């Protein structure tokens, strides 16, 4: 359970409409967030960003999506390309 002092963990998923790989990853993440266990993910907040809404995101990720980023404590993002093969 989250204590009042704990901050939720944050992830950002760079996606776009019609991306079946992105949709599949979103489904898997939401399923993982609902599981219980020794390190539950109930405190994870997922923000989905549509790369077509921001020219910088689209330029950076148009050939790479889905991209999952962990938001670090300083607000910066640690990006990971998700191999979908």
PDB file of N, CA, C and O in Angstrom:
ATOM      1  N   UNK A   1       0.840  -1.180   0.000  1.00  0.00           N
ATOM      2  CA  UNK A   1       0.000   0.000   0.000  1.00  0.00           C
ATOM      3  C   UNK A   1       0.883   1.240   0.000  1.00  0.00           C
ATOM      4  O   UNK A   1       1.929   1.273   0.623  1.00  0.00           O
ATOM      5  N   UNK A   2       0.459   2.288  -0.638  1.00  0.00           N
ATOM      6  CA  UNK A   2       1.211   3.533  -0.685  1.00  0.00           C
ATOM      7  C   UNK A   2       1.094   4.274   0.629  1.00  0.00           C
ATOM      8  O   UNK A   2       0.015   4.436   1.160  1.00  0.00           O
ATOM      9  N   UNK A   3       2.211   4.721   1.156  1.00  0.00           N
ATOM     10  CA  UNK A   3       2.153   5.609   2.303  1.00  0.00           C
ATOM     11  C   UNK A   3       1.960   7.018   1.789  1.00  0.00           C
ATOM     12  O   UNK A   3       2.152   7.303   0.613  1.00  0.00           O
ATOM     13  N   UNK A   4       1.584   7.933   2.690  1.00  0.00           N
ATOM     14  CA  UNK A   4       1.365   9.310   2.266  1.00  0.00           C
ATOM     15  C   UNK A   4       2.640   9.954   1.741  1.00  0.00           C
ATOM     16  O   UNK A   4       2.583  10.851   0.927  1.00  0.00           O
ATOM     17  N   UNK A   5       3.800   9.483   2.204  1.00  0.00           N
ATOM     18  CA  UNK A   5       5.071  10.055   1.774  1.00  0.00           C
ATOM     19  C   UNK A   5       5.527   9.506   0.422  1.00  0.00           C
ATOM     20  O   UNK A   5       6.363  10.096  -0.236  1.00  0.00           O
ATOM     21  N   UNK A   6       4.960   8.367   0.009  1.00  0.00           N
ATOM     22  CA  UNK A   6       5.371   7.748  -1.252  1.00  0.00           C
ATOM     23  C   UNK A   6       4.734   8.463  -2.429  1.00  0.00           C
ATOM     24  O   UNK A   6       3.569   8.834  -2.391  1.00  0.00           O
ATOM     25  N   UNK A   7       5.523   8.615  -3.462  1.00  0.00           N
ATOM     26  CA  UNK A   7       4.995   9.180  -4.695  1.00  0.00           C
ATOM     27  C   UNK A   7       4.752   8.034  -5.659  1.00  0.00           C
ATOM     28  O   UNK A   7       5.510   7.069  -5.687  1.00  0.00           O
ATOM     29  N   UNK A   8       3.702   8.137  -6.467  1.00  0.00           N
ATOM     30  CA  UNK A   8       3.473   7.065  -7.444  1.00  0.00           C
ATOM     31  C   UNK A   8       4.598   7.033  -8.471  1.00  0.00           C
ATOM     32  O   UNK A   8       5.200   8.060  -8.782  1.00  0.00           O
ATOM     33  N   UNK A   9       4.874   5.843  -8.946  1.00  0.00           N
ATOM     34  CA  UNK A   9       5.837   5.699 -10.034  1.00  0.00           C
ATOM     35  C   UNK A   9       5.138   6.099 -11.323  1.00  0.00           C
ATOM     36  O   UNK A   9       3.957   5.813 -11.504  1.00  0.00           O
ATOM     37  N   UNK A  10       5.875   6.767 -12.213  1.00  0.00           N
ATOM     38  CA  UNK A  10       5.253   7.271 -13.441  1.00  0.00           C
ATOM     39  C   UNK A  10       5.951   6.713 -14.670  1.00  0.00           C
ATOM     40  O   UNK A  10       7.176   6.663 -14.732  1.00  0.00           O
ATOM     41  N   UNK A  11       5.145   6.307 -15.642  1.00  0.00           N
ATOM     42  CA  UNK A  11       5.631   5.856 -16.933  1.00  0.00           C
ATOM     43  C   UNK A  11       4.928   6.674 -18.013  1.00  0.00           C
ATOM     44  O   UNK A  11       3.765   7.060 -17.856  1.00  0.00           O
ATOM     45  N   UNK A  12       5.636   6.914 -19.111  1.00  0.00           N
ATOM     46  CA  UNK A  12       5.063   7.586 -20.270  1.00  0.00           C
ATOM     47  C   UNK A  12       5.191   6.638 -21.456  1.00  0.00           C
ATOM     48  O   UNK A  12       6.277   6.117 -21.715  1.00  0.00           O
ATOM     49  N   UNK A  13       4.084   6.418 -22.135  1.00  0.00           N
ATOM     50  CA  UNK A  13       4.075   5.592 -23.337  1.00  0.00           C
ATOM     51  C   UNK A  13       3.842   6.499 -24.537  1.00  0.00           C
ATOM     52  O   UNK A  13       2.810   7.157 -24.627  1.00  0.00           O
ATOM     53  N   UNK A  14       4.833   6.563 -25.421  1.00  0.00           N
ATOM     54  CA  UNK A  14       4.697   7.317 -26.670  1.00  0.00           C
ATOM     55  C   UNK A  14       4.042   6.391 -27.678  1.00  0.00           C
ATOM     56  O   UNK A  14       4.533   5.292 -27.937  1.00  0.00           O
ATOM     57  N   UNK A  15       2.934   6.840 -28.236  1.00  0.00           N
ATOM     58  CA  UNK A  15       2.083   6.014 -29.075  1.00  0.00           C
ATOM     59  C   UNK A  15       1.493   6.871 -30.186  1.00  0.00           C
ATOM     60  O   UNK A  15       1.813   8.054 -30.309  1.00  0.00           O
ATOM     61  N   UNK A  16       0.646   6.267 -31.002  1.00  0.00           N
ATOM     62  CA  UNK A  16      -0.148   7.027 -31.966  1.00  0.00           C
ATOM     63  C   UNK A  16      -1.367   6.202 -32.335  1.00  0.00           C
ATOM     64  O   UNK A  16      -1.360   4.970 -32.193  1.00  0.00           O
ATOM     65  N   UNK A  17      -2.418   6.864 -32.798  1.00  0.00           N
ATOM     66  CA  UNK A  17      -3.634   6.136 -33.172  1.00  0.00           C
ATOM     67  C   UNK A  17      -3.335   5.110 -34.275  1.00  0.00           C
ATOM     68  O   UNK A  17      -2.545   5.372 -35.176  1.00  0.00           O
ATOM     69  N   UNK A  18      -3.952   3.952 -34.153  1.00  0.00           N
ATOM     70  CA  UNK A  18      -3.799   2.915 -35.164  1.00  0.00           C
ATOM     71  C   UNK A  18      -2.547   2.072 -35.026  1.00  0.00           C
ATOM     72  O   UNK A  18      -2.289   1.214 -35.858  1.00  0.00           O
ATOM     73  N   UNK A  19      -1.769   2.275 -33.985  1.00  0.00           N
ATOM     74  CA  UNK A  19      -0.540   1.496 -33.762  1.00  0.00           C
ATOM     75  C   UNK A  19      -0.903   0.245 -32.965  1.00  0.00           C
ATOM     76  O   UNK A  19      -1.110   0.306 -31.751  1.00  0.00           O
ATOM     77  N   UNK A  20      -0.980  -0.891 -33.652  1.00  0.00           N
ATOM     78  CA  UNK A  20      -1.381  -2.121 -32.970  1.00  0.00           C
ATOM     79  C   UNK A  20      -0.342  -2.576 -31.940  1.00  0.00           C
ATOM     80  O   UNK A  20      -0.703  -3.147 -30.910  1.00  0.00           O
ATOM     81  N   UNK A  21       0.929  -2.316 -32.195  1.00  0.00           N
ATOM     82  CA  UNK A  21       1.957  -2.657 -31.204  1.00  0.00           C
ATOM     83  C   UNK A  21       1.777  -1.827 -29.940  1.00  0.00           C
ATOM     84  O   UNK A  21       1.934  -2.326 -28.823  1.00  0.00           O
ATOM     85  N   UNK A  22       1.449  -0.552 -30.114  1.00  0.00           N
ATOM     86  CA  UNK A  22       1.216   0.335 -28.973  1.00  0.00           C
ATOM     87  C   UNK A  22       0.003  -0.126 -28.175  1.00  0.00           C
ATOM     88  O   UNK A  22       0.044  -0.188 -26.938  1.00  0.00           O
ATOM     89  N   UNK A  23      -1.079  -0.460 -28.882  1.00  0.00           N
ATOM     90  CA  UNK A  23      -2.289  -0.923 -28.211  1.00  0.00           C
ATOM     91  C   UNK A  23      -2.024  -2.210 -27.434  1.00  0.00           C
ATOM     92  O   UNK A  23      -2.500  -2.371 -26.309  1.00  0.00           O
ATOM     93  N   UNK A  24      -1.255  -3.110 -28.019  1.00  0.00           N
ATOM     94  CA  UNK A  24      -0.914  -4.351 -27.337  1.00  0.00           C
ATOM     95  C   UNK A  24      -0.111  -4.105 -26.078  1.00  0.00           C
ATOM     96  O   UNK A  24      -0.353  -4.736 -25.040  1.00  0.00           O
ATOM     97  N   UNK A  25       0.839  -3.185 -26.154  1.00  0.00           N
ATOM     98  CA  UNK A  25       1.643  -2.865 -24.971  1.00  0.00           C
ATOM     99  C   UNK A  25       0.780  -2.214 -23.897  1.00  0.00           C
ATOM    100  O   UNK A  25       0.904  -2.547 -22.721  1.00  0.00           O
ATOM    101  N   UNK A  26      -0.117  -1.311 -24.283  1.00  0.00           N
ATOM    102  CA  UNK A  26      -1.025  -0.683 -23.308  1.00  0.00           C
ATOM    103  C   UNK A  26      -1.846  -1.745 -22.583  1.00  0.00           C
ATOM    104  O   UNK A  26      -1.984  -1.694 -21.356  1.00  0.00           O
ATOM    105  N   UNK A  27      -2.376  -2.707 -23.325  1.00  0.00           N
ATOM    106  CA  UNK A  27      -3.166  -3.777 -22.713  1.00  0.00           C
ATOM    107  C   UNK A  27      -2.335  -4.585 -21.720  1.00  0.00           C
ATOM    108  O   UNK A  27      -2.795  -4.897 -20.616  1.00  0.00           O
ATOM    109  N   UNK A  28      -1.113  -4.929 -22.116  1.00  0.00           N
ATOM    110  CA  UNK A  28      -0.242  -5.709 -21.229  1.00  0.00           C
ATOM    111  C   UNK A  28       0.139  -4.917 -19.974  1.00  0.00           C
ATOM    112  O   UNK A  28       0.179  -5.465 -18.871  1.00  0.00           O
ATOM    113  N   UNK A  29       0.406  -3.633 -20.132  1.00  0.00           N
ATOM    114  CA  UNK A  29       0.741  -2.800 -18.974  1.00  0.00           C
ATOM    115  C   UNK A  29      -0.440  -2.698 -18.018  1.00  0.00           C
ATOM    116  O   UNK A  29      -0.279  -2.861 -16.801  1.00  0.00           O
ATOM    117  N   UNK A  30      -1.636  -2.443 -18.539  1.00  0.00           N
ATOM    118  CA  UNK A  30      -2.810  -2.343 -17.676  1.00  0.00           C
ATOM    119  C   UNK A  30      -3.078  -3.668 -16.960  1.00  0.00           C
ATOM    120  O   UNK A  30      -3.450  -3.669 -15.786  1.00  0.00           O
ATOM    121  N   UNK A  31      -2.856  -4.787 -17.631  1.00  0.00           N
ATOM    122  CA  UNK A  31      -3.015  -6.091 -16.988  1.00  0.00           C
ATOM    123  C   UNK A  31      -1.985  -6.256 -15.875  1.00  0.00           C
ATOM    124  O   UNK A  31      -2.311  -6.729 -14.781  1.00  0.00           O
ATOM    125  N   UNK A  32      -0.752  -5.849 -16.118  1.00  0.00           N
ATOM    126  CA  UNK A  32       0.300  -5.961 -15.097  1.00  0.00           C
ATOM    127  C   UNK A  32      -0.005  -5.070 -13.904  1.00  0.00           C
ATOM    128  O   UNK A  32       0.246  -5.445 -12.757  1.00  0.00           O
ATOM    129  N   UNK A  33      -0.563  -3.892 -14.145  1.00  0.00           N
ATOM    130  CA  UNK A  33      -0.882  -2.971 -13.052  1.00  0.00           C
ATOM    131  C   UNK A  33      -1.959  -3.541 -12.128  1.00  0.00           C
ATOM    132  O   UNK A  33      -2.021  -3.179 -10.962  1.00  0.00           O
ATOM    133  N   UNK A  34      -2.804  -4.417 -12.639  1.00  0.00           N
ATOM    134  CA  UNK A  34      -3.895  -4.960 -11.830  1.00  0.00           C
ATOM    135  C   UNK A  34      -3.498  -6.217 -11.051  1.00  0.00           C
ATOM    136  O   UNK A  34      -4.277  -6.690 -10.225  1.00  0.00           O
ATOM    137  N   UNK A  35      -2.322  -6.762 -11.316  1.00  0.00           N
ATOM    138  CA  UNK A  35      -1.866  -7.959 -10.602  1.00  0.00           C
ATOM    139  C   UNK A  35      -1.413  -7.606  -9.191  1.00  0.00           C
ATOM    140  O   UNK A  35      -0.930  -6.512  -8.932  1.00  0.00           O
ATOM    141  N   UNK A  36      -1.535  -8.576  -8.307  1.00  0.00           N
ATOM    142  CA  UNK A  36      -0.991  -8.397  -6.970  1.00  0.00           C
ATOM    143  C   UNK A  36       0.212  -9.316  -6.834  1.00  0.00           C
ATOM    144  O   UNK A  36       0.393 -10.241  -7.600  1.00  0.00           O
ATOM    145  N   UNK A  37       1.054  -9.037  -5.870  1.00  0.00           N
ATOM    146  CA  UNK A  37       2.249  -9.843  -5.657  1.00  0.00           C
ATOM    147  C   UNK A  37       3.191  -9.138  -4.710  1.00  0.00           C
ATOM    148  O   UNK A  37       2.830  -8.148  -4.079  1.00  0.00           O
ATOM    149  N   UNK A  38       4.432  -9.633  -4.622  1.00  0.00           N
ATOM    150  CA  UNK A  38       5.380  -9.041  -3.677  1.00  0.00           C
ATOM    151  C   UNK A  38       5.760  -7.594  -4.020  1.00  0.00           C
ATOM    152  O   UNK A  38       6.106  -6.826  -3.145  1.00  0.00           O
ATOM    153  N   UNK A  39       5.684  -7.217  -5.270  1.00  0.00           N
ATOM    154  CA  UNK A  39       5.990  -5.833  -5.675  1.00  0.00           C
ATOM    155  C   UNK A  39       4.870  -5.365  -6.609  1.00  0.00           C
ATOM    156  O   UNK A  39       5.059  -5.246  -7.814  1.00  0.00           O
ATOM    157  N   UNK A  40       3.688  -5.103  -6.054  1.00  0.00           N
ATOM    158  CA  UNK A  40       2.555  -4.744  -6.908  1.00  0.00           C
ATOM    159  C   UNK A  40       2.801  -3.431  -7.638  1.00  0.00           C
ATOM    160  O   UNK A  40       3.566  -2.577  -7.187  1.00  0.00           O
ATOM    161  N   UNK A  41       2.131  -3.294  -8.755  1.00  0.00           N
ATOM    162  CA  UNK A  41       2.300  -2.117  -9.605  1.00  0.00           C
ATOM    163  C   UNK A  41       1.099  -1.181  -9.521  1.00  0.00           C
ATOM    164  O   UNK A  41       0.883  -0.369 -10.408  1.00  0.00           O
ATOM    165  N   UNK A  42       0.340  -1.271  -8.439  1.00  0.00           N
ATOM    166  CA  UNK A  42      -0.857  -0.451  -8.304  1.00  0.00           C
ATOM    167  C   UNK A  42      -0.537   1.037  -8.215  1.00  0.00           C
ATOM    168  O   UNK A  42      -1.397   1.868  -8.474  1.00  0.00           O
ATOM    169  N   UNK A  43       0.688   1.376  -7.840  1.00  0.00           N
ATOM    170  CA  UNK A  43       1.052   2.786  -7.686  1.00  0.00           C
ATOM    171  C   UNK A  43       1.647   3.381  -8.970  1.00  0.00           C
ATOM    172  O   UNK A  43       2.090   4.518  -8.972  1.00  0.00           O
ATOM    173  N   UNK A  44       1.639   2.628 -10.065  1.00  0.00           N
ATOM    174  CA  UNK A  44       2.207   3.117 -11.321  1.00  0.00           C
ATOM    175  C   UNK A  44       1.150   3.924 -12.077  1.00  0.00           C
ATOM    176  O   UNK A  44       0.025   3.474 -12.265  1.00  0.00           O
ATOM    177  N   UNK A  45       1.545   5.117 -12.475  1.00  0.00           N
ATOM    178  CA  UNK A  45       0.675   5.980 -13.274  1.00  0.00           C
ATOM    179  C   UNK A  45       1.209   5.956 -14.705  1.00  0.00           C
ATOM    180  O   UNK A  45       2.388   6.228 -14.933  1.00  0.00           O
ATOM    181  N   UNK A  46       0.343   5.608 -15.652  1.00  0.00           N
ATOM    182  CA  UNK A  46       0.729   5.550 -17.055  1.00  0.00           C
ATOM    183  C   UNK A  46       0.123   6.735 -17.793  1.00  0.00           C
ATOM    184  O   UNK A  46      -1.090   6.927 -17.781  1.00  0.00           O
ATOM    185  N   UNK A  47       0.976   7.513 -18.421  1.00  0.00           N
ATOM    186  CA  UNK A  47       0.523   8.607 -19.272  1.00  0.00           C
ATOM    187  C   UNK A  47       0.817   8.207 -20.712  1.00  0.00           C
ATOM    188  O   UNK A  47       1.955   7.874 -21.040  1.00  0.00           O
ATOM    189  N   UNK A  48      -0.207   8.211 -21.545  1.00  0.00           N
ATOM    190  CA  UNK A  48      -0.045   7.879 -22.957  1.00  0.00           C
ATOM    191  C   UNK A  48       0.027   9.190 -23.734  1.00  0.00           C
ATOM    192  O   UNK A  48      -0.847  10.043 -23.608  1.00  0.00           O
ATOM    193  N   UNK A  49       1.092   9.347 -24.515  1.00  0.00           N
ATOM    194  CA  UNK A  49       1.281  10.548 -25.319  1.00  0.00           C
ATOM    195  C   UNK A  49       1.173  10.195 -26.799  1.00  0.00           C
ATOM    196  O   UNK A  49       1.898   9.337 -27.283  1.00  0.00           O
ATOM    197  N   UNK A  50       0.272  10.879 -27.472  1.00  0.00           N
ATOM    198  CA  UNK A  50       0.067  10.705 -28.906  1.00  0.00           C
ATOM    199  C   UNK A  50       1.137  11.521 -29.630  1.00  0.00           C
ATOM    200  O   UNK A  50       1.118  12.756 -29.582  1.00  0.00           O
ATOM    201  N   UNK A  51       2.060  10.848 -30.298  1.00  0.00           N
ATOM    202  CA  UNK A  51       3.167  11.565 -30.942  1.00  0.00           C
ATOM    203  C   UNK A  51       2.698  12.469 -32.074  1.00  0.00           C
ATOM    204  O   UNK A  51       3.396  13.411 -32.431  1.00  0.00           O
ATOM    205  N   UNK A  52       1.506  12.203 -32.615  1.00  0.00           N
ATOM    206  CA  UNK A  52       1.021  13.056 -33.707  1.00  0.00           C
ATOM    207  C   UNK A  52       0.536  14.408 -33.198  1.00  0.00           C
ATOM    208  O   UNK A  52       0.267  15.306 -33.994  1.00  0.00           O
ATOM    209  N   UNK A  53       0.456  14.572 -31.880  1.00  0.00           N
ATOM    210  CA  UNK A  53       0.005  15.846 -31.311  1.00  0.00           C
ATOM    211  C   UNK A  53       1.149  16.800 -31.020  1.00  0.00           C
ATOM    212  O   UNK A  53       0.920  17.945 -30.618  1.00  0.00           O
ATOM    213  N   UNK A  54       2.386  16.334 -31.223  1.00  0.00           N
ATOM    214  CA  UNK A  54       3.554  17.163 -30.909  1.00  0.00           C
ATOM    215  C   UNK A  54       4.631  16.888 -31.955  1.00  0.00           C
ATOM    216  O   UNK A  54       5.146  15.768 -32.035  1.00  0.00           O
ATOM    217  N   UNK A  55       5.016  17.896 -32.755  1.00  0.00           N
ATOM    218  CA  UNK A  55       6.006  17.670 -33.825  1.00  0.00           C
ATOM    219  C   UNK A  55       7.350  17.126 -33.320  1.00  0.00           C
ATOM    220  O   UNK A  55       7.976  16.321 -34.008  1.00  0.00           O
ATOM    221  N   UNK A  56       7.777  17.532 -32.146  1.00  0.00           N
ATOM    222  CA  UNK A  56       9.056  17.026 -31.603  1.00  0.00           C
ATOM    223  C   UNK A  56       8.961  15.538 -31.288  1.00  0.00           C
ATOM    224  O   UNK A  56       9.885  14.782 -31.580  1.00  0.00           O
ATOM    225  N   UNK A  57       7.860  15.129 -30.680  1.00  0.00           N
ATOM    226  CA  UNK A  57       7.676  13.703 -30.372  1.00  0.00           C
ATOM    227  C   UNK A  57       7.582  12.899 -31.657  1.00  0.00           C
ATOM    228  O   UNK A  57       8.167  11.821 -31.764  1.00  0.00           O
ATOM    229  N   UNK A  58       6.854  13.441 -32.629  1.00  0.00           N
ATOM    230  CA  UNK A  58       6.677  12.706 -33.884  1.00  0.00           C
ATOM    231  C   UNK A  58       8.013  12.526 -34.597  1.00  0.00           C
ATOM    232  O   UNK A  58       8.323  11.437 -35.089  1.00  0.00           O
ATOM    233  N   UNK A  59       8.822  13.568 -34.620  1.00  0.00           N
ATOM    234  CA  UNK A  59      10.143  13.473 -35.262  1.00  0.00           C
ATOM    235  C   UNK A  59      11.029  12.464 -34.530  1.00  0.00           C
ATOM    236  O   UNK A  59      11.731  11.667 -35.144  1.00  0.00           O
ATOM    237  N   UNK A  60      10.983  12.494 -33.211  1.00  0.00           N
ATOM    238  CA  UNK A  60      11.847  11.622 -32.418  1.00  0.00           C
ATOM    239  C   UNK A  60      11.427  10.155 -32.455  1.00  0.00           C
ATOM    240  O   UNK A  60      12.275   9.262 -32.456  1.00  0.00           O
ATOM    241  N   UNK A  61      10.119   9.894 -32.497  1.00  0.00           N
ATOM    242  CA  UNK A  61       9.640   8.524 -32.279  1.00  0.00           C
ATOM    243  C   UNK A  61       8.849   7.925 -33.430  1.00  0.00           C
ATOM    244  O   UNK A  61       8.355   6.801 -33.306  1.00  0.00           O
ATOM    245  N   UNK A  62       8.723   8.615 -34.563  1.00  0.00           N
ATOM    246  CA  UNK A  62       7.833   8.125 -35.621  1.00  0.00           C
ATOM    247  C   UNK A  62       8.163   6.707 -36.095  1.00  0.00           C
ATOM    248  O   UNK A  62       7.260   5.965 -36.491  1.00  0.00           O
ATOM    249  N   UNK A  63       9.422   6.324 -36.049  1.00  0.00           N
ATOM    250  CA  UNK A  63       9.810   4.975 -36.497  1.00  0.00           C
ATOM    251  C   UNK A  63      10.141   4.046 -35.328  1.00  0.00           C
ATOM    252  O   UNK A  63      10.584   2.925 -35.551  1.00  0.00           O
ATOM    253  N   UNK A  64       9.950   4.517 -34.115  1.00  0.00           N
ATOM    254  CA  UNK A  64      10.389   3.755 -32.942  1.00  0.00           C
ATOM    255  C   UNK A  64       9.258   3.268 -32.043  1.00  0.00           C
ATOM    256  O   UNK A  64       9.507   2.475 -31.158  1.00  0.00           O
ATOM    257  N   UNK A  65       8.043   3.796 -32.214  1.00  0.00           N
ATOM    258  CA  UNK A  65       6.993   3.481 -31.259  1.00  0.00           C
ATOM    259  C   UNK A  65       6.656   1.991 -31.269  1.00  0.00           C
ATOM    260  O   UNK A  65       6.814   1.345 -32.297  1.00  0.00           O
ATOM    261  N   UNK A  66       6.258   1.446 -30.142  1.00  0.00           N
ATOM    262  CA  UNK A  66       6.040   2.122 -28.874  1.00  0.00           C
ATOM    263  C   UNK A  66       7.346   2.385 -28.134  1.00  0.00           C
ATOM    264  O   UNK A  66       8.284   1.593 -28.192  1.00  0.00           O
ATOM    265  N   UNK A  67       7.378   3.512 -27.450  1.00  0.00           N
ATOM    266  CA  UNK A  67       8.508   3.862 -26.592  1.00  0.00           C
ATOM    267  C   UNK A  67       7.946   4.067 -25.197  1.00  0.00           C
ATOM    268  O   UNK A  67       6.976   4.809 -25.010  1.00  0.00           O
ATOM    269  N   UNK A  68       8.554   3.409 -24.228  1.00  0.00           N
ATOM    270  CA  UNK A  68       8.131   3.515 -22.841  1.00  0.00           C
ATOM    271  C   UNK A  68       9.218   4.254 -22.078  1.00  0.00           C
ATOM    272  O   UNK A  68      10.395   3.901 -22.175  1.00  0.00           O
ATOM    273  N   UNK A  69       8.827   5.291 -21.354  1.00  0.00           N
ATOM    274  CA  UNK A  69       9.786   6.089 -20.591  1.00  0.00           C
ATOM    275  C   UNK A  69       9.408   6.065 -19.120  1.00  0.00           C
ATOM    276  O   UNK A  69       8.232   6.163 -18.764  1.00  0.00           O
ATOM    277  N   UNK A  70      10.413   5.924 -18.291  1.00  0.00           N
ATOM    278  CA  UNK A  70      10.230   6.026 -16.846  1.00  0.00           C
ATOM    279  C   UNK A  70      10.504   7.476 -16.463  1.00  0.00           C
ATOM    280  O   UNK A  70      11.539   8.033 -16.855  1.00  0.00           O
ATOM    281  N   UNK A  71       9.599   8.088 -15.724  1.00  0.00           N
ATOM    282  CA  UNK A  71       9.804   9.454 -15.260  1.00  0.00           C
ATOM    283  C   UNK A  71      10.634   9.377 -13.976  1.00  0.00           C
ATOM    284  O   UNK A  71      10.233   8.742 -12.998  1.00  0.00           O
ATOM    285  N   UNK A  72      11.799   9.997 -14.011  1.00  0.00           N
ATOM    286  CA  UNK A  72      12.715   9.972 -12.874  1.00  0.00           C
ATOM    287  C   UNK A  72      12.316  11.015 -11.841  1.00  0.00           C
ATOM    288  O   UNK A  72      11.488  11.896 -12.111  1.00  0.00           O
ATOM    289  N   UNK A  73      12.904  10.945 -10.667  1.00  0.00           N
ATOM    290  CA  UNK A  73      12.531  11.842  -9.569  1.00  0.00           C
ATOM    291  C   UNK A  73      12.754  13.312  -9.902  1.00  0.00           C
ATOM    292  O   UNK A  73      12.074  14.181  -9.374  1.00  0.00           O
ATOM    293  N   UNK A  74      13.681  13.602 -10.819  1.00  0.00           N
ATOM    294  CA  UNK A  74      13.927  14.996 -11.199  1.00  0.00           C
ATOM    295  C   UNK A  74      13.017  15.454 -12.342  1.00  0.00           C
ATOM    296  O   UNK A  74      13.141  16.568 -12.843  1.00  0.00           O
ATOM    297  N   UNK A  75      12.102  14.588 -12.775  1.00  0.00           N
ATOM    298  CA  UNK A  75      11.165  14.932 -13.842  1.00  0.00           C
ATOM    299  C   UNK A  75      11.649  14.586 -15.239  1.00  0.00           C
ATOM    300  O   UNK A  75      10.886  14.650 -16.197  1.00  0.00           O
ATOM    301  N   UNK A  76      12.911  14.194 -15.376  1.00  0.00           N
ATOM    302  CA  UNK A  76      13.421  13.789 -16.685  1.00  0.00           C
ATOM    303  C   UNK A  76      12.913  12.381 -17.003  1.00  0.00           C
ATOM    304  O   UNK A  76      12.357  11.698 -16.146  1.00  0.00           O
ATOM    305  N   UNK A  77      13.106  11.974 -18.240  1.00  0.00           N
ATOM    306  CA  UNK A  77      12.609  10.667 -18.672  1.00  0.00           C
ATOM    307  C   UNK A  77      13.764   9.764 -19.083  1.00  0.00           C
ATOM    308  O   UNK A  77      14.695  10.203 -19.736  1.00  0.00           O
ATOM    309  N   UNK A  78      13.669   8.515 -18.682  1.00  0.00           N
ATOM    310  CA  UNK A  78      14.601   7.469 -19.092  1.00  0.00           C
ATOM    311  C   UNK A  78      13.853   6.623 -20.110  1.00  0.00           C
ATOM    312  O   UNK A  78      12.897   5.926 -19.763  1.00  0.00           O
ATOM    313  N   UNK A  79      14.233   6.713 -21.389  1.00  0.00           N
ATOM    314  CA  UNK A  79      13.513   6.060 -22.475  1.00  0.00           C
ATOM    315  C   UNK A  79      14.046   4.666 -22.759  1.00  0.00           C
ATOM    316  O   UNK A  79      15.245   4.430 -22.701  1.00  0.00           O
ATOM    317  N   UNK A  80      13.116   3.804 -23.107  1.00  0.00           N
ATOM    318  CA  UNK A  80      13.486   2.431 -23.475  1.00  0.00           C
ATOM    319  C   UNK A  80      12.692   2.064 -24.718  1.00  0.00           C
ATOM    320  O   UNK A  80      11.480   2.258 -24.762  1.00  0.00           O
ATOM    321  N   UNK A  81      13.371   1.548 -25.700  1.00  0.00           N
ATOM    322  CA  UNK A  81      12.664   1.012 -26.857  1.00  0.00           C
ATOM    323  C   UNK A  81      12.216  -0.387 -26.495  1.00  0.00           C
ATOM    324  O   UNK A  81      12.956  -1.160 -25.903  1.00  0.00           O
ATOM    325  N   UNK A  82      10.983  -0.707 -26.835  1.00  0.00           N
ATOM    326  CA  UNK A  82      10.406  -1.993 -26.482  1.00  0.00           C
ATOM    327  C   UNK A  82      10.487  -2.912 -27.707  1.00  0.00           C
ATOM    328  O   UNK A  82       9.794  -2.674 -28.683  1.00  0.00           O
ATOM    329  N   UNK A  83      11.343  -3.944 -27.660  1.00  0.00           N
ATOM    330  CA  UNK A  83      11.383  -4.855 -28.804  1.00  0.00           C
ATOM    331  C   UNK A  83      10.081  -5.649 -28.865  1.00  0.00           C
ATOM    332  O   UNK A  83       9.702  -6.276 -27.901  1.00  0.00           O
ATOM    333  N   UNK A  84       9.411  -5.584 -29.978  1.00  0.00           N
ATOM    334  CA  UNK A  84       8.106  -6.222 -30.100  1.00  0.00           C
ATOM    335  C   UNK A  84       8.151  -7.455 -31.017  1.00  0.00           C
ATOM    336  O   UNK A  84       7.128  -7.890 -31.499  1.00  0.00           O
ATOM    337  N   UNK A  85       9.318  -7.999 -31.240  1.00  0.00           N
ATOM    338  CA  UNK A  85       9.389  -9.172 -32.121  1.00  0.00           C
ATOM    339  C   UNK A  85       9.327 -10.448 -31.321  1.00  0.00           C
ATOM    340  O   UNK A  85       9.484 -10.488 -30.163  1.00  0.00           O
TER     341      UNK A  85
END
